[in-house]
Amino acid sequence: MAEESNAHKEYVPPPVYDLNAKWDACLDLTLRRGVYYSFVGAFGGLLLFRSPAARWAAIAFGAGAGLGSAYSECSYKFAKDGGLPVPHVSNASKVSTEQE
């Protein structure tokens, strides 16, 4: 009986390789930031602008800023090392600026 219950267990990948969890987290982050930043844009538009077109532009700017920040954070989550790429510096010999 114990062997049968062990055989039916699914393989759960480690969190580093679990793409479903990453996609869920990115979708959640994108929706939350898009909505929250839109509210910030709406509030700022109500305080700063009188015309409806300017208020809608503030809402659109807030939504774009929220979606952009969510996109950048999700790209870090899907990167291999989870962080910014480190530039490669070669060990080339230095060029002498002195005249010989």
Coordinates of C-alpha atoms in Angstrom, one line a residue:
M1 CA 0.0 0.0 0.0
A2 CA 2.7 2.5 0.9
E3 CA 4.5 1.8 -2.4
E4 CA 1.3 2.6 -4.4
S5 CA 0.8 5.9 -2.7
N6 CA 4.5 6.8 -3.4
A7 CA 4.1 5.9 -7.1
H8 CA 1.1 8.2 -7.6
K9 CA 2.8 11.3 -6.3
E10 CA 3.6 13.9 -8.9
Y11 CA 7.0 15.3 -9.4
V12 CA 7.1 18.9 -8.1
P13 CA 10.0 20.9 -9.7
P14 CA 12.0 23.2 -7.5
P15 CA 10.9 26.8 -7.3
V16 CA 13.7 28.0 -9.6
Y17 CA 12.3 25.9 -12.5
D18 CA 8.6 26.1 -11.7
L19 CA 7.4 28.2 -14.7
N20 CA 3.7 28.0 -13.7
A21 CA 4.4 29.7 -10.4
K22 CA 6.5 32.3 -12.2
W23 CA 3.7 33.0 -14.7
D24 CA 1.1 33.2 -11.9
A25 CA 3.3 35.6 -9.9
C26 CA 3.9 37.8 -13.0
L27 CA 0.2 37.9 -14.0
D28 CA -0.7 38.8 -10.4
L29 CA 2.0 41.5 -10.3
T30 CA 1.0 42.9 -13.6
L31 CA -2.7 43.2 -12.7
R32 CA -2.1 44.7 -9.3
R33 CA 0.4 47.2 -10.5
G34 CA -1.6 48.2 -13.5
V35 CA -4.7 48.9 -11.3
Y36 CA -2.8 50.5 -8.5
Y37 CA -0.9 52.9 -10.7
S38 CA -4.0 53.7 -12.6
F39 CA -5.6 54.8 -9.4
V40 CA -2.6 56.9 -8.6
G41 CA -2.8 58.5 -12.0
A42 CA -6.5 59.1 -11.5
F43 CA -5.9 60.7 -8.1
G44 CA -3.1 62.8 -9.5
G45 CA -5.3 63.8 -12.5
L46 CA -8.1 64.9 -10.3
L47 CA -5.7 67.1 -8.2
L48 CA -3.7 68.6 -11.0
F49 CA -5.9 68.8 -14.2
R50 CA -9.3 70.2 -15.1
S51 CA -9.9 68.9 -18.5
P52 CA -11.1 65.3 -18.9
A53 CA -8.6 64.6 -21.6
A54 CA -5.7 65.5 -19.3
R55 CA -7.2 63.4 -16.6
W56 CA -7.5 60.4 -18.9
A57 CA -3.9 61.0 -20.0
A58 CA -2.8 60.9 -16.3
I59 CA -4.6 57.6 -15.9
A60 CA -3.0 56.2 -19.0
F61 CA 0.4 57.3 -17.9
G62 CA -0.1 55.7 -14.5
A63 CA -1.2 52.4 -16.1
G64 CA 1.7 52.4 -18.4
A65 CA 4.2 53.1 -15.6
G66 CA 2.6 50.2 -13.6
L67 CA 2.7 47.8 -16.5
G68 CA 6.3 48.8 -17.3
S69 CA 7.5 48.2 -13.8
A70 CA 5.7 44.9 -13.7
Y71 CA 7.3 43.9 -17.0
S72 CA 10.8 44.7 -15.8
E73 CA 10.4 42.8 -12.6
C74 CA 9.0 39.8 -14.4
S75 CA 11.9 39.8 -16.8
Y76 CA 14.2 39.6 -13.8
K77 CA 12.2 36.7 -12.4
F78 CA 12.5 34.8 -15.7
A79 CA 16.3 35.5 -16.1
K80 CA 18.5 32.6 -15.5
D81 CA 20.3 34.1 -12.5
G82 CA 17.4 36.2 -11.3
G83 CA 19.3 39.5 -11.5
L84 CA 20.8 42.0 -13.9
P85 CA 23.3 40.7 -16.4
V86 CA 26.9 41.4 -15.5
P87 CA 29.0 42.9 -18.3
H88 CA 32.0 40.9 -19.4
V89 CA 35.3 42.8 -19.2
S90 CA 38.1 41.4 -21.2
N91 CA 41.7 41.1 -20.0
A92 CA 43.1 42.8 -23.0
S93 CA 46.4 44.6 -22.5
K94 CA 46.1 48.3 -21.8
V95 CA 47.2 50.6 -24.6
S96 CA 50.0 52.9 -23.5
T97 CA 49.2 56.6 -23.9
E98 CA 52.8 57.6 -23.3
Q99 CA 55.1 58.1 -26.3
E100 CA 58.2 56.1 -26.2

